[in-house]
Every structure is written in structure tokens, then in C-alpha cells.
Amino acid sequence: MALTQLIGYSVLTFAVWKLVRRHASRKANALDVAGPEKEHWWKGNMESMFVDSFQRCLDVSADFGGAVRIHALFGEEWLYVSDPRALHHILVKEQHIFEENDSFLFCNKLIFGDGLISTLGEQHRKQRKMLNPVFSTANMRELLPVIQTISHQLKSILVSNLSSRSEDDHARCRESVELDVLPWLSRSSLDCICEGVLGYHSAALGTGNEDEYTNALRMLGPFIAKTLIFRPIIPIVMRNCSLYLRKKILDWLTISWLPMQIMRDLRELRHIVEIMDSASRAIFQEKKAALQLQLPSPPISQPYDTLGGTAGKDMMSIMVRANASSSEADRLSDTELLGQMNVMIFAGLETTTAAVARALYMLAKHPHIQEQLRIEICGAMAVYQVPDLDHSHAKDESASARLSYDVLMNLPLLNAVVRETLRLYPSLPVLTRRTTESASVPLQFPVRSASGEEIDVIHVAKNQRLVISILAANHNQAVWGEDASEWKPDRWLKSSQGVSPGDKDGVKYPGIYSSMMTFLAGNRSCIGFKFAEMEIKDVLATLLPAIHFALPSEPDDNGNVKEIHWKMTGFHIPVVKAPAGDGETPHLPLSMRLVRE
């Protein structure tokens, strides 16, 4: 046996031994709360709960309440939580006791560096203090023209796919064309993130114009998902091995005793991370150099063709300037600033793409609401469109159809559609936590103990794993009403009449966004939700006046109509069900036609 194989086997054996010890120590601290029966001797309920399990996640909470015991791997028990008082206790009141899991923190540190999602305690507090002003309403208002230009470019690409199919305007208005919009939505989101966050002109919407960096950004999420098998082992290796040994272990993981596909995926992920790190450092040095010269941050890599570029108004430039002017105690290191760059891009890319895709899908499914929203947007554009005072875009038809930030963010039906979509279909359905000490979790609504007694407090031991079900919280009928699982944007229009959705008899969730849990709560809530909301609204406000969306209705060459299924893994991903599709590859085919005048 080769030396490298021997060392590899030793490290793996040590990691498995540590995992077995951890599981064995928890048997004495079993959760005294009811839950579903174990479904597999070593997988427990994990497969049915977290593999394409949208309805299962809702059914478990409906059957057992807002706190449920579920069986994890190798006999471990997790607490599945969606109760409003429990979530306030976990995420806000006693957040220091309920921290992120070690595997989540260490994996993020390896991939992204010392960003918000890989730090704890005082370091996290200091980083968040620096970042909060970056996402202010004033900065969002400054960035909107850049986002609008990208949205109009997306619209032009989709319209060109319609225009190329017909020869005259009359036929073009009647003809519907089926197109997979998901790749274009992903590229649009990548452009928005790169230009808004980094001031980097990625040109992802320009077909064939992707560089190595933007391609790495798009491929990062899928390859992280493919290598999740290594996640439980990483904290053990990080704690017990030196930096030199950790690098050697990563080299050893590509030897022949591991399955070939896993080796290729891990090797590709490592390559992607190296590309991201190299490009991020280059962009960061450009920002620092511009600051030292007291110049607006220059466009990186390629010249801007957006509406004036970000001209130093991108979030990274703002953060670098704010950090330079901070006191020594509050100042972040270069490593921490680099970590924020990578985190903000990854956190905003997949989640925003999924949200825009779901909103378009729901509007295609509900054409009457789509038409009402189109009327609202067109009416606002006729009255409130931003004038092109300097005539710099007089020949650009899209320049005359831009709404100001305040108008865009306050259109009632647009606001209702976005909120209802984000509530019903959060981009991240579940998150995990662990306890740093033994604690008690109070409940708003009592549940049953393992023996069947009614309880309103659950006692948890140190190192207890918890699953925060954002999905179940946002569908809780006790808070949102009996129609909680129905897509009804109208519920948000009633707020002007004194009815507040998600606030029933004074009981509501602690979420930072409209009382829902989509963007979490407390000091680990999503810091960029204002940017995400602005981007989603602008894409819808740009596309709908020009394009009508509908679900696929025409059969393919084999006579099969494409049926879209939203697969819940880490994110919600649209796929086409068999036999028209493979049920695995992300696709969102929609039937589109130009809107009649």
C-alpha cells in the first residue's frame, strides 16, 4: 500500500471515529418531543425531509407542530423548528447559544475566506457593522440605473428571440415562442451582482463573452452541491491538522482509491476556488489603488457599457473607502474584505435567480394577475418615468422606460407579487444551527412530548443540532391563515386597510422582511435583502410591459407537453418532468409572445 493511501485511510478513519463518538455521546440526551418514525437504519428521515421534499417539510410541521424530532444520520436526533417564539429565541434573543454548525462555518471559510457567513462573535459583529451602511437605501438608489440597464439588456435578448421568428409586426404579436429563460435569468443576475457589488463588468448576458472569472462564479454553486459528502469531515480536519497537512490531504483526496467522479468534482471545485481567489485579489487591489489616488474605482477588466458605470458607487468601493476611514478598532483586514466580496456574490447569485424565475413562473400560471401587474407598471411608466435630461440615451428606446427607485419600490401590486413569492417559496428553505451550551427553547404553540404530553418548552443539550424551517414558518396556518399555502398576492394589498399579513392576534415571526422568515432575523439575517428585492422588482418591471409569459402548452416532437417541477435541494430549482425532460437538469421553459399594444 502506498504511503499516500495509508495516510489517507488514517485521516478518514480518524474522522469517522470522531463522528461515531459524537453520535454515541448524544444518545443520553435524546430529545423529548414527538416526531415521525425513523425511516432508514442509518439515513433516518434525512432523505424524505431534505431531498426534493417541499411537501414533506410542510406535512411534518402540520402533523407535529412547530418543534419536531427528526432522525438524522447514524441515529442522531435533530430538532426541526418553525414555531415563531422558538425562532425569536434562537435567532434573536439567545443567538449566541444557537450558532452556525461547524461544518457550515469551516466549509465557507475554505471556499470564501473570512466573510460574514464564516465568522462568529466579535469578528462577525465588527464585519456586520462595517457592511450595514453599504446596503443603505441611499446606495441602492444610486445603483438602480446600473441594474436597470442590465434588465433592459435582458429584455432585448428575450425580445430578439421572438422577433427573429416572424417577419411582420402583426404575426409577431400573435406568435408564441417557447424559450428556456433560466440561463438568461442567471446571466442577468450575475451581471447585476458583479457590477453592483464589485464594479466588475462581467458581460455575462453577452453570449460567448464570459471570462474565466464569471464562468467560475456560475459553476461554484453546482460543484459545492456535488462535494457535500466531504462536509462532515472538514471541521475535524481543520481542528486537528496544520495548514501544511490540510493542503496535503486535499492533494491526497485525488488519488485512485476514491470514486473517480468525486475526485473530478473535488478537483474542479478546487480549481474554481483558485480562480475566484486570484480574480478577487486583482479586483481588490484595483479598488485600493483607486482609493489611494482618490479616484473613482475604475471598471475592472473590461470598459463599461452600462449607464455611466458604477463610477465608484459599487458596494466594494464604498466598503473599501469606509474601512479606510474607520478607527483602528473597527477596521477590517484585507483578508476580511476579500471574504466579503466572495460571500456577497455567491449569496446573491443563486438565490436571486431562483426568486425571479419563480415569480415569472407564478405570473405565467396566473395570467390575470400578470395582466393586472402589467397595467400597473405601464401606468406608472406613463406618469413617473425618469426623464433623460442629458439626452445621453436619446436613441435607446429602453432609456425612456425607467422608474425612479421610490416609484419602483412602492408599486402596490408589484410589491405584493414579490412578497408573496418570497414568502411561499424562499430561496433557502432550511438552515441549521447548533447549541453552544444546554438551553431551553420556549414555544408559542404547544407540541407533544415523546410520551404524548403537551409541552411548551423543549430542553436541548450542548451541541444539539437544529433545523430552522423557513419554509414551514412561512406556511404556518396559525400565523398566516388557512390559505397560507396558496399564492395570493392580494393578501398584501389588504395591509393598506389595516390588515397585516403574518400578524395574527399579535403573534408574528421575527423576520426582518415583512414578518416572514425568508431573509431570517437577528444579526445573522440576510444583509443584502434590499439589493435582492430591488433587482427582482426591476427585472419584472422591465420584462412584463414587453413580454407575455405562459406555461408551455405545445407538445414536443414526441407529443409530450413540458411540465415544470420545482425540485427542492439546497435551493428551489425548476426542472422538466419526465417524459418531456430528465427531471434533473435545471430548465424553465416558458411560452412567450410580445405584448399587444
Coordinates of C-alpha atoms in Angstrom, one line a residue:
M1 CA 0.0 0.0 0.0
A2 CA 1.4 3.4 -1.0
L3 CA 2.2 5.9 1.8
T4 CA -0.3 8.4 0.5
Q5 CA -3.0 5.8 0.6
L6 CA -2.1 4.8 4.1
I7 CA -2.2 8.4 5.3
G8 CA -5.5 9.0 3.5
Y9 CA -7.1 5.9 5.1
S10 CA -5.8 7.0 8.5
V11 CA -7.3 10.5 8.2
L12 CA -10.6 9.1 7.0
T13 CA -10.7 6.5 9.8
F14 CA -9.9 9.2 12.4
A15 CA -12.7 11.4 11.1
V16 CA -15.3 8.5 11.1
W17 CA -14.2 7.6 14.7
K18 CA -14.8 11.2 15.8
L19 CA -18.2 11.2 14.2
V20 CA -19.2 7.9 15.8
R21 CA -18.1 9.2 19.2
R22 CA -20.1 12.4 18.8
H23 CA -23.3 10.4 17.9
A24 CA -22.8 8.0 20.8
S25 CA -22.5 10.8 23.3
R26 CA -25.8 12.2 22.3
K27 CA -27.9 9.1 23.0
A28 CA -28.0 10.1 26.7
N29 CA -29.5 13.5 25.7
A30 CA -32.4 12.3 23.5
L31 CA -35.0 15.0 22.5
D32 CA -38.2 14.7 24.5
V33 CA -40.5 15.8 21.6
A34 CA -42.7 13.9 19.2
G35 CA -41.8 13.3 15.6
P36 CA -42.0 10.9 12.6
E37 CA -40.7 7.3 12.9
K38 CA -37.2 6.5 11.7
E39 CA -37.4 5.5 8.0
H40 CA -34.0 4.1 7.5
W41 CA -31.5 2.5 9.9
W42 CA -28.7 4.9 9.1
K43 CA -30.2 7.7 7.0
G44 CA -33.1 8.2 9.4
N45 CA -35.6 10.7 7.9
M46 CA -32.9 12.7 6.1
E47 CA -33.8 11.6 2.6
S48 CA -37.5 12.1 2.8
M49 CA -37.1 15.5 4.6
F50 CA -34.3 17.1 2.6
V51 CA -34.2 15.5 -0.9
D52 CA -36.9 17.1 -3.2
S53 CA -39.1 17.3 -0.1
F54 CA -41.2 20.5 -0.4
Q55 CA -44.5 19.0 0.7
R56 CA -42.9 16.6 3.2
C57 CA -41.4 19.6 5.1
L58 CA -44.8 21.2 5.3
D59 CA -46.6 17.9 6.3
V60 CA -44.2 17.2 9.2
S61 CA -44.9 20.6 10.7
A62 CA -48.6 20.3 10.1
D63 CA -48.7 16.9 11.8
F64 CA -46.4 17.5 14.8
G65 CA -46.3 21.3 15.3
G66 CA -43.6 23.9 15.3
A67 CA -41.0 21.7 17.0
V68 CA -40.4 18.2 15.8
R69 CA -37.8 15.5 16.5
I70 CA -36.4 14.1 13.2
H71 CA -33.9 11.3 12.9
A72 CA -30.6 12.3 11.2
L73 CA -27.7 10.1 10.1
F74 CA -26.4 7.2 12.2
G75 CA -29.1 7.6 14.9
E76 CA -28.5 11.3 15.7
E77 CA -31.7 13.4 16.5
W78 CA -32.3 16.9 15.3
L79 CA -34.9 19.4 16.3
Y80 CA -36.9 20.7 13.4
V81 CA -38.2 24.2 14.3
S82 CA -40.8 26.6 12.8
D83 CA -42.5 28.0 15.9
P84 CA -42.5 31.8 16.0
R85 CA -41.5 32.2 19.6
A86 CA -38.8 29.5 19.3
L87 CA -37.3 31.2 16.2
H88 CA -37.2 34.5 18.0
H89 CA -35.4 32.8 20.9
I90 CA -32.9 31.0 18.6
L91 CA -32.2 33.8 16.1
V92 CA -32.6 37.0 18.2
K93 CA -32.8 36.7 22.0
E94 CA -30.2 33.9 22.6
Q95 CA -28.4 33.9 19.3
H96 CA -25.0 33.4 21.0
I97 CA -26.2 30.0 22.2
F98 CA -27.6 28.8 18.8
E99 CA -24.7 29.3 16.4
E100 CA -24.0 28.1 12.9
N101 CA -22.8 24.5 12.5
D102 CA -19.1 23.9 12.4
S103 CA -19.3 22.2 9.0
F104 CA -21.1 25.2 7.6
L105 CA -18.5 27.7 9.0
F106 CA -15.4 25.7 8.1
C107 CA -16.5 24.9 4.6
N108 CA -17.4 28.6 4.0
K109 CA -14.0 29.7 5.4
L110 CA -12.2 27.3 3.0
I111 CA -14.2 28.5 -0.1
F112 CA -14.9 32.2 0.6
G113 CA -12.4 33.2 3.3
D114 CA -13.2 35.3 6.4
G115 CA -16.6 36.6 5.2
L116 CA -19.9 37.1 7.1
I117 CA -21.0 33.5 6.7
S118 CA -17.8 32.0 8.1
T119 CA -17.3 34.1 11.2
L120 CA -18.8 34.3 14.7
G121 CA -18.9 36.5 17.8
E122 CA -17.0 39.8 17.9
Q123 CA -15.4 39.3 14.4
H124 CA -18.9 38.8 12.9
R125 CA -20.3 41.8 14.8
K126 CA -17.5 44.1 13.5
Q127 CA -17.9 42.9 9.9
R128 CA -21.6 43.5 10.0
K129 CA -21.2 46.9 11.5
M130 CA -19.0 47.8 8.5
L131 CA -21.3 46.3 5.9
N132 CA -24.7 47.6 7.2
P133 CA -24.3 51.2 5.7
V134 CA -23.1 49.7 2.4
F135 CA -26.7 48.3 1.8
S136 CA -28.4 51.6 2.7
T137 CA -31.4 52.9 0.8
A138 CA -29.3 55.8 -0.5
N139 CA -26.7 53.4 -2.0
M140 CA -29.5 51.2 -3.5
R141 CA -30.9 54.4 -5.2
E142 CA -27.5 55.1 -6.7
L143 CA -27.2 51.6 -8.1
L144 CA -30.6 51.3 -9.6
P145 CA -29.6 52.8 -13.0
V146 CA -26.9 50.1 -13.4
I147 CA -29.4 47.3 -12.6
Q148 CA -32.0 48.9 -15.0
T149 CA -29.5 48.8 -17.9
I150 CA -28.9 45.1 -17.3
S151 CA -32.6 44.4 -17.1
H152 CA -33.2 46.2 -20.4
Q153 CA -30.4 44.2 -22.0
L154 CA -32.1 41.0 -20.8
K155 CA -35.4 42.2 -22.2
S156 CA -33.7 43.0 -25.6
I157 CA -32.3 39.5 -25.7
L158 CA -35.6 37.8 -25.0
V159 CA -37.5 40.1 -27.5
S160 CA -34.9 39.3 -30.2
N161 CA -35.7 35.6 -29.7
L162 CA -39.3 36.4 -30.5
S163 CA -38.7 38.9 -33.3
S164 CA -36.4 36.5 -35.2
R165 CA -39.3 34.0 -35.6
S166 CA -41.6 36.2 -37.6
E167 CA -41.4 38.7 -40.5
D168 CA -44.0 41.3 -39.7
D169 CA -45.3 43.0 -36.7
H170 CA -48.8 41.6 -36.9
A171 CA -47.5 38.0 -36.9
R172 CA -45.0 38.7 -34.3
C173 CA -47.7 39.9 -31.9
R174 CA -49.7 36.7 -32.3
E175 CA -46.8 34.1 -32.3
S176 CA -45.7 32.4 -29.1
V177 CA -42.2 31.1 -28.8
E178 CA -41.1 28.6 -26.1
L179 CA -37.7 29.5 -24.6
D180 CA -35.7 28.3 -21.6
V181 CA -35.4 31.6 -19.7
L182 CA -33.4 30.2 -16.8
P183 CA -29.9 30.6 -18.3
W184 CA -30.7 34.2 -19.2
L185 CA -32.0 35.0 -15.8
S186 CA -28.9 33.5 -14.2
R187 CA -26.6 35.6 -16.5
S188 CA -28.6 38.7 -15.8
S189 CA -28.3 38.1 -12.0
L190 CA -24.6 37.5 -12.4
D191 CA -24.2 40.9 -14.2
C192 CA -26.2 42.7 -11.5
I193 CA -24.1 41.2 -8.7
C194 CA -20.8 41.8 -10.4
E195 CA -21.5 45.4 -11.4
G196 CA -23.4 46.3 -8.3
V197 CA -21.2 44.6 -5.7
L198 CA -17.8 44.7 -7.4
G199 CA -18.0 47.3 -10.1
Y200 CA -16.8 44.5 -12.4
H201 CA -18.2 44.4 -16.0
S202 CA -18.8 40.7 -16.4
A203 CA -20.8 40.9 -19.7
A204 CA -22.4 37.5 -18.9
L205 CA -25.5 38.4 -20.8
G206 CA -23.4 38.9 -23.9
T207 CA -23.3 35.3 -25.4
G208 CA -19.8 34.0 -25.5
N209 CA -18.3 36.9 -23.6
E210 CA -17.8 35.1 -20.3
D211 CA -14.3 35.2 -18.9
E212 CA -12.7 32.6 -16.6
Y213 CA -13.8 34.5 -13.5
T214 CA -17.5 34.8 -14.3
N215 CA -17.7 31.2 -15.5
A216 CA -16.2 30.2 -12.2
L217 CA -18.8 32.2 -10.3
R218 CA -21.6 30.5 -12.2
M219 CA -20.2 27.0 -11.7
L220 CA -19.4 27.4 -8.0
G221 CA -22.8 26.5 -6.6
P222 CA -23.3 23.3 -8.5
F223 CA -19.9 22.0 -7.6
I224 CA -20.3 22.8 -3.9
A225 CA -23.5 20.7 -4.0
K226 CA -21.6 17.8 -5.7
T227 CA -19.0 17.7 -2.9
L228 CA -21.2 17.9 0.2
I229 CA -20.2 14.4 1.1
F230 CA -16.9 15.9 2.5
R231 CA -18.7 18.5 4.7
P232 CA -18.9 16.5 8.0
I233 CA -15.2 15.6 7.9
I234 CA -13.9 19.2 7.3
P235 CA -14.3 20.5 10.9
I236 CA -12.4 17.5 12.2
V237 CA -9.6 18.0 9.8
M238 CA -9.5 21.8 10.3
R239 CA -9.2 21.5 14.1
N240 CA -6.7 18.7 14.2
C241 CA -4.4 19.3 11.2
S242 CA -1.9 22.0 10.4
L243 CA -2.2 24.2 7.3
Y244 CA 0.5 22.2 5.6
L245 CA -1.2 18.9 6.4
R246 CA -4.6 20.2 5.3
K247 CA -3.1 21.1 1.9
K248 CA -1.5 17.7 1.6
I249 CA -4.9 16.0 2.5
L250 CA -6.5 17.9 -0.3
D251 CA -3.9 16.6 -2.7
W252 CA -4.3 13.1 -1.4
L253 CA -8.1 13.2 -2.0
T254 CA -7.4 13.0 -5.7
I255 CA -5.7 9.6 -5.6
S256 CA -7.2 6.4 -7.1
W257 CA -8.9 4.9 -4.0
L258 CA -11.7 7.4 -4.1
P259 CA -14.5 7.1 -6.7
M260 CA -13.5 8.8 -9.9
Q261 CA -16.4 11.2 -10.2
I262 CA -15.9 12.5 -6.7
M263 CA -12.3 13.1 -7.5
R264 CA -13.1 15.1 -10.6
D265 CA -15.8 17.2 -8.8
L266 CA -13.4 18.0 -5.9
R267 CA -10.6 18.8 -8.3
E268 CA -12.9 21.1 -10.3
L269 CA -14.2 22.8 -7.1
R270 CA -10.6 23.5 -6.1
H271 CA -9.8 25.0 -9.5
I272 CA -12.9 27.2 -9.3
V273 CA -12.0 28.5 -5.9
E274 CA -8.4 29.3 -7.0
I275 CA -9.8 31.3 -10.0
M276 CA -12.1 33.2 -7.7
D277 CA -9.4 33.9 -5.2
S278 CA -7.0 35.2 -7.8
A279 CA -9.6 37.4 -9.6
S280 CA -10.9 38.7 -6.3
R281 CA -7.5 39.8 -5.2
A282 CA -6.9 41.6 -8.5
I283 CA -10.2 43.5 -8.3
F284 CA -9.5 44.3 -4.6
Q285 CA -6.1 45.7 -5.5
E286 CA -7.7 47.9 -8.2
K287 CA -10.1 49.3 -5.6
K288 CA -7.3 50.1 -3.1
A289 CA -5.2 51.7 -5.8
A290 CA -8.1 53.9 -6.9
L291 CA -8.7 54.9 -3.2
Q292 CA -5.0 55.9 -2.8
L293 CA -5.2 58.0 -5.9
Q294 CA -8.5 59.5 -4.7
L295 CA -10.2 58.4 -8.0
P296 CA -13.5 56.7 -8.7
S297 CA -12.9 52.9 -8.9
P298 CA -12.1 52.1 -12.5
P299 CA -14.0 49.5 -14.4
I300 CA -12.2 46.2 -14.0
S301 CA -11.1 44.0 -16.9
Q302 CA -13.4 45.5 -19.5
P303 CA -14.8 49.0 -20.2
Y304 CA -18.3 49.7 -19.1
D305 CA -21.2 50.0 -21.5
T306 CA -23.8 50.5 -18.8
L307 CA -25.4 53.8 -17.9
G308 CA -22.4 55.6 -16.8
G309 CA -20.9 52.6 -15.0
T310 CA -20.8 52.4 -11.2
A311 CA -18.2 55.2 -11.0
G312 CA -17.0 54.1 -7.6
K313 CA -20.6 53.6 -6.3
D314 CA -20.4 49.8 -6.3
M315 CA -20.6 48.2 -2.8
M316 CA -17.0 47.1 -2.7
S317 CA -15.7 50.6 -3.5
I318 CA -18.0 52.0 -0.8
M319 CA -16.8 49.4 1.7
V320 CA -13.1 50.0 0.9
R321 CA -13.5 53.7 1.4
A322 CA -15.5 53.3 4.7
N323 CA -12.9 50.8 6.0
A324 CA -10.0 53.1 5.3
S325 CA -11.7 55.9 7.2
S326 CA -12.6 53.7 10.2
S327 CA -10.9 53.7 13.5
E328 CA -8.2 51.0 14.1
A329 CA -10.5 49.1 16.4
D330 CA -13.3 48.8 13.8
R331 CA -11.1 48.4 10.7
L332 CA -11.3 45.1 8.8
S333 CA -8.2 43.3 7.5
D334 CA -7.7 42.9 3.7
T335 CA -8.4 39.2 4.2
E336 CA -11.8 40.0 5.7
L337 CA -12.7 42.5 2.9
L338 CA -11.8 39.8 0.3
G339 CA -14.1 37.4 2.2
Q340 CA -17.0 39.8 1.9
M341 CA -16.5 40.1 -1.9
N342 CA -16.8 36.4 -2.4
V343 CA -19.7 35.9 0.1
M344 CA -21.8 38.7 -1.4
I345 CA -21.5 37.3 -4.9
F346 CA -22.3 33.7 -4.0
A347 CA -25.1 34.6 -1.6
G348 CA -26.9 36.8 -4.1
L349 CA -26.5 34.9 -7.3
E350 CA -28.4 31.6 -6.9
T351 CA -31.0 33.0 -4.5
T352 CA -32.0 35.9 -6.7
T353 CA -32.0 33.9 -9.9
A354 CA -34.4 31.4 -8.2
A355 CA -36.6 34.2 -6.9
V356 CA -37.0 35.9 -10.3
A357 CA -37.6 32.5 -12.0
R358 CA -40.3 31.6 -9.5
A359 CA -42.0 35.0 -9.9
L360 CA -42.2 34.6 -13.7
Y361 CA -43.4 31.1 -13.3
M362 CA -46.2 32.1 -10.9
L363 CA -47.2 35.0 -13.2
A364 CA -47.3 32.6 -16.2
K365 CA -49.5 30.3 -14.1
H366 CA -51.8 33.2 -13.1
P367 CA -52.3 35.2 -16.3
H368 CA -55.0 37.5 -14.8
I369 CA -52.6 38.7 -12.1
Q370 CA -49.9 39.1 -14.7
E371 CA -52.1 41.3 -16.8
Q372 CA -53.1 43.4 -13.7
L373 CA -49.4 43.9 -12.9
R374 CA -48.6 44.8 -16.4
I375 CA -51.3 47.5 -16.3
E376 CA -49.9 48.9 -13.0
I377 CA -46.3 49.0 -14.4
C378 CA -47.2 50.6 -17.7
G379 CA -49.4 53.2 -15.9
A380 CA -46.5 54.1 -13.6
M381 CA -44.1 54.4 -16.5
A382 CA -46.5 56.7 -18.3
V383 CA -46.6 59.0 -15.3
Y384 CA -43.4 58.6 -13.3
Q385 CA -40.7 57.6 -15.8
V386 CA -37.3 59.1 -15.2
P387 CA -36.5 61.8 -17.8
D388 CA -33.3 61.5 -19.8
L389 CA -32.2 65.1 -19.0
D390 CA -28.8 64.9 -20.7
H391 CA -30.2 63.1 -23.8
S392 CA -27.3 60.6 -23.5
H393 CA -29.6 57.8 -24.3
A394 CA -32.0 59.5 -26.7
K395 CA -31.5 56.7 -29.3
D396 CA -32.0 54.0 -26.7
E397 CA -35.7 53.0 -26.5
S398 CA -35.2 51.4 -23.1
A399 CA -33.9 54.6 -21.5
S400 CA -37.4 56.2 -21.7
A401 CA -38.9 53.3 -19.7
R402 CA -37.2 53.6 -16.3
L403 CA -38.8 54.2 -13.0
S404 CA -37.3 56.0 -10.1
Y405 CA -36.3 54.0 -7.1
D406 CA -39.1 55.3 -4.9
V407 CA -41.8 54.5 -7.5
L408 CA -40.4 51.1 -8.3
M409 CA -40.2 50.0 -4.7
N410 CA -43.7 51.3 -3.9
L411 CA -45.9 49.9 -6.7
P412 CA -48.6 48.1 -4.7
L413 CA -49.2 45.0 -6.8
L414 CA -45.6 44.6 -7.8
N415 CA -44.7 44.7 -4.1
A416 CA -47.4 42.2 -3.3
V417 CA -46.3 39.7 -6.1
V418 CA -42.7 39.8 -4.9
R419 CA -43.5 39.5 -1.2
E420 CA -45.9 36.6 -1.8
T421 CA -43.5 34.8 -4.0
L422 CA -40.6 35.2 -1.5
R423 CA -42.9 34.1 1.3
L424 CA -44.2 30.9 -0.3
Y425 CA -41.0 29.9 -2.0
P426 CA -38.0 31.1 0.0
S427 CA -34.8 30.5 -2.0
L428 CA -33.2 28.8 1.1
P429 CA -35.9 26.5 2.6
V430 CA -34.0 25.4 5.6
L431 CA -30.9 26.4 7.7
T432 CA -29.1 24.7 10.5
R433 CA -27.8 25.7 14.0
R434 CA -26.1 24.0 16.9
T435 CA -26.2 24.8 20.6
T436 CA -23.0 26.0 22.4
E437 CA -24.5 25.1 25.8
S438 CA -27.6 23.4 27.2
A439 CA -30.6 25.5 26.8
S440 CA -34.4 25.7 26.8
V441 CA -36.5 26.6 23.8
P442 CA -39.9 28.2 24.6
L443 CA -42.8 27.6 22.2
Q444 CA -45.7 29.9 21.1
F445 CA -47.9 26.9 20.3
P446 CA -47.5 23.8 22.5
V447 CA -46.5 20.4 21.0
R448 CA -46.5 16.8 22.1
S449 CA -43.6 15.2 24.0
A450 CA -42.2 11.8 23.1
S451 CA -44.7 10.3 25.7
G452 CA -47.6 12.3 24.3
E453 CA -47.9 15.0 26.9
E454 CA -48.4 18.6 25.9
I455 CA -45.3 20.8 26.4
D456 CA -44.5 24.5 25.7
V457 CA -40.7 24.3 26.4
I458 CA -38.1 22.0 24.9
H459 CA -34.8 21.3 26.7
V460 CA -31.8 20.8 24.5
A461 CA -28.3 19.6 25.4
K462 CA -25.0 21.2 24.3
N463 CA -24.1 20.5 20.7
Q464 CA -27.7 19.7 19.8
R465 CA -28.3 20.2 16.0
L466 CA -31.4 22.2 15.0
V467 CA -33.0 22.8 11.6
I468 CA -34.7 26.1 11.1
S469 CA -37.5 25.5 8.6
I470 CA -38.0 28.8 6.8
L471 CA -40.4 27.0 4.5
A472 CA -42.7 25.7 7.3
A473 CA -42.6 29.1 9.1
N474 CA -43.8 30.9 6.0
H475 CA -46.6 28.4 5.5
N476 CA -47.8 28.3 9.2
Q477 CA -51.6 28.5 9.1
A478 CA -51.7 29.6 12.7
V479 CA -49.9 32.8 11.7
W480 CA -50.7 33.3 8.0
G481 CA -54.3 31.9 7.9
E482 CA -55.9 28.8 6.5
D483 CA -54.9 29.8 3.0
A484 CA -51.2 30.1 4.0
S485 CA -50.0 27.7 1.3
E486 CA -51.9 29.5 -1.5
W487 CA -50.2 32.1 -3.7
K488 CA -52.4 35.1 -3.1
P489 CA -50.7 38.5 -3.7
D490 CA -54.0 40.2 -2.7
R491 CA -53.2 39.4 1.0
W492 CA -50.5 42.1 0.9
L493 CA -52.9 44.7 -0.7
K494 CA -55.1 44.5 2.4
S495 CA -52.3 45.9 4.5
S496 CA -53.5 49.4 3.4
Q497 CA -56.8 48.6 5.1
G498 CA -55.2 47.9 8.4
V499 CA -54.8 44.1 7.9
S500 CA -51.2 43.0 8.4
P501 CA -50.3 39.6 6.8
G502 CA -48.3 37.4 9.2
D503 CA -49.6 39.1 12.3
K504 CA -52.5 37.1 13.9
D505 CA -53.7 38.1 17.3
G506 CA -50.4 39.8 18.0
V507 CA -48.4 36.6 17.1
K508 CA -45.9 37.1 14.3
Y509 CA -42.4 35.9 13.2
P510 CA -39.3 38.0 13.9
G511 CA -38.2 38.2 10.2
I512 CA -36.5 41.4 9.0
Y513 CA -38.7 41.4 5.8
S514 CA -42.4 41.7 6.2
S515 CA -42.6 39.4 9.2
M516 CA -41.7 36.4 7.0
M517 CA -38.6 34.3 7.6
T518 CA -37.2 34.3 4.1
F519 CA -34.3 36.6 5.0
L520 CA -34.1 35.4 8.6
A521 CA -33.9 37.5 11.7
G522 CA -31.3 38.8 14.1
N523 CA -27.6 39.6 13.5
R524 CA -27.2 36.7 11.0
S525 CA -30.1 37.8 8.8
C526 CA -29.5 38.5 5.1
I527 CA -27.7 41.8 4.9
G528 CA -28.3 42.2 1.2
F529 CA -32.1 41.8 1.0
K530 CA -32.7 45.3 -0.2
F531 CA -30.5 44.8 -3.2
A532 CA -32.2 41.5 -4.0
E533 CA -35.7 43.0 -3.7
M534 CA -34.7 45.9 -5.9
E535 CA -33.2 43.6 -8.6
I536 CA -36.3 41.3 -8.6
K537 CA -38.7 44.2 -8.9
D538 CA -36.7 45.8 -11.7
V539 CA -36.5 42.7 -13.8
L540 CA -40.3 42.2 -13.6
A541 CA -41.0 45.8 -14.2
T542 CA -38.8 45.7 -17.3
L543 CA -39.9 42.4 -18.9
L544 CA -43.7 42.5 -18.3
P545 CA -44.6 45.6 -20.4
A546 CA -43.0 44.0 -23.4
I547 CA -43.5 40.2 -23.0
H548 CA -46.4 38.0 -22.1
F549 CA -45.4 34.8 -20.3
A550 CA -47.4 31.5 -20.2
L551 CA -46.7 27.9 -19.2
P552 CA -45.7 25.5 -22.0
S553 CA -48.7 24.1 -23.8
E554 CA -47.4 22.8 -27.2
P555 CA -46.3 19.2 -27.3
D556 CA -42.7 18.4 -28.4
D557 CA -41.7 16.2 -31.3
N558 CA -42.7 13.1 -29.2
G559 CA -46.1 14.5 -28.3
N560 CA -45.1 15.4 -24.7
V561 CA -46.1 18.7 -23.1
K562 CA -43.4 20.0 -20.8
E563 CA -44.4 20.0 -17.2
I564 CA -42.3 22.1 -14.8
H565 CA -41.4 20.8 -11.4
W566 CA -39.6 22.8 -8.7
K567 CA -37.1 20.5 -7.2
M568 CA -36.0 21.4 -3.6
T569 CA -32.4 20.7 -2.9
G570 CA -30.2 23.4 -1.4
F571 CA -32.3 25.9 -3.5
H572 CA -35.5 25.6 -5.4
I573 CA -34.6 24.5 -9.0
P574 CA -37.0 24.2 -11.9
V575 CA -36.7 21.0 -13.9
V576 CA -38.9 19.4 -16.6
K577 CA -40.6 16.2 -15.5
A578 CA -40.3 13.0 -17.5
P579 CA -41.0 12.1 -20.2
A580 CA -40.5 15.5 -21.7
G581 CA -37.4 16.1 -19.6
D582 CA -35.0 14.3 -17.4
G583 CA -36.2 15.7 -14.1
E584 CA -32.7 16.7 -13.1
T585 CA -31.3 19.4 -15.4
P586 CA -32.3 22.9 -14.5
H587 CA -34.7 24.3 -17.1
L588 CA -37.5 26.8 -17.1
P589 CA -39.2 26.7 -20.5
L590 CA -41.9 29.4 -20.8
S591 CA -44.1 30.3 -23.8
M592 CA -43.6 34.0 -24.7
R593 CA -45.1 36.5 -27.1
L594 CA -44.8 40.2 -27.5
V595 CA -47.5 42.2 -25.7
R596 CA -50.2 43.7 -27.9
E597 CA -50.3 47.5 -27.8

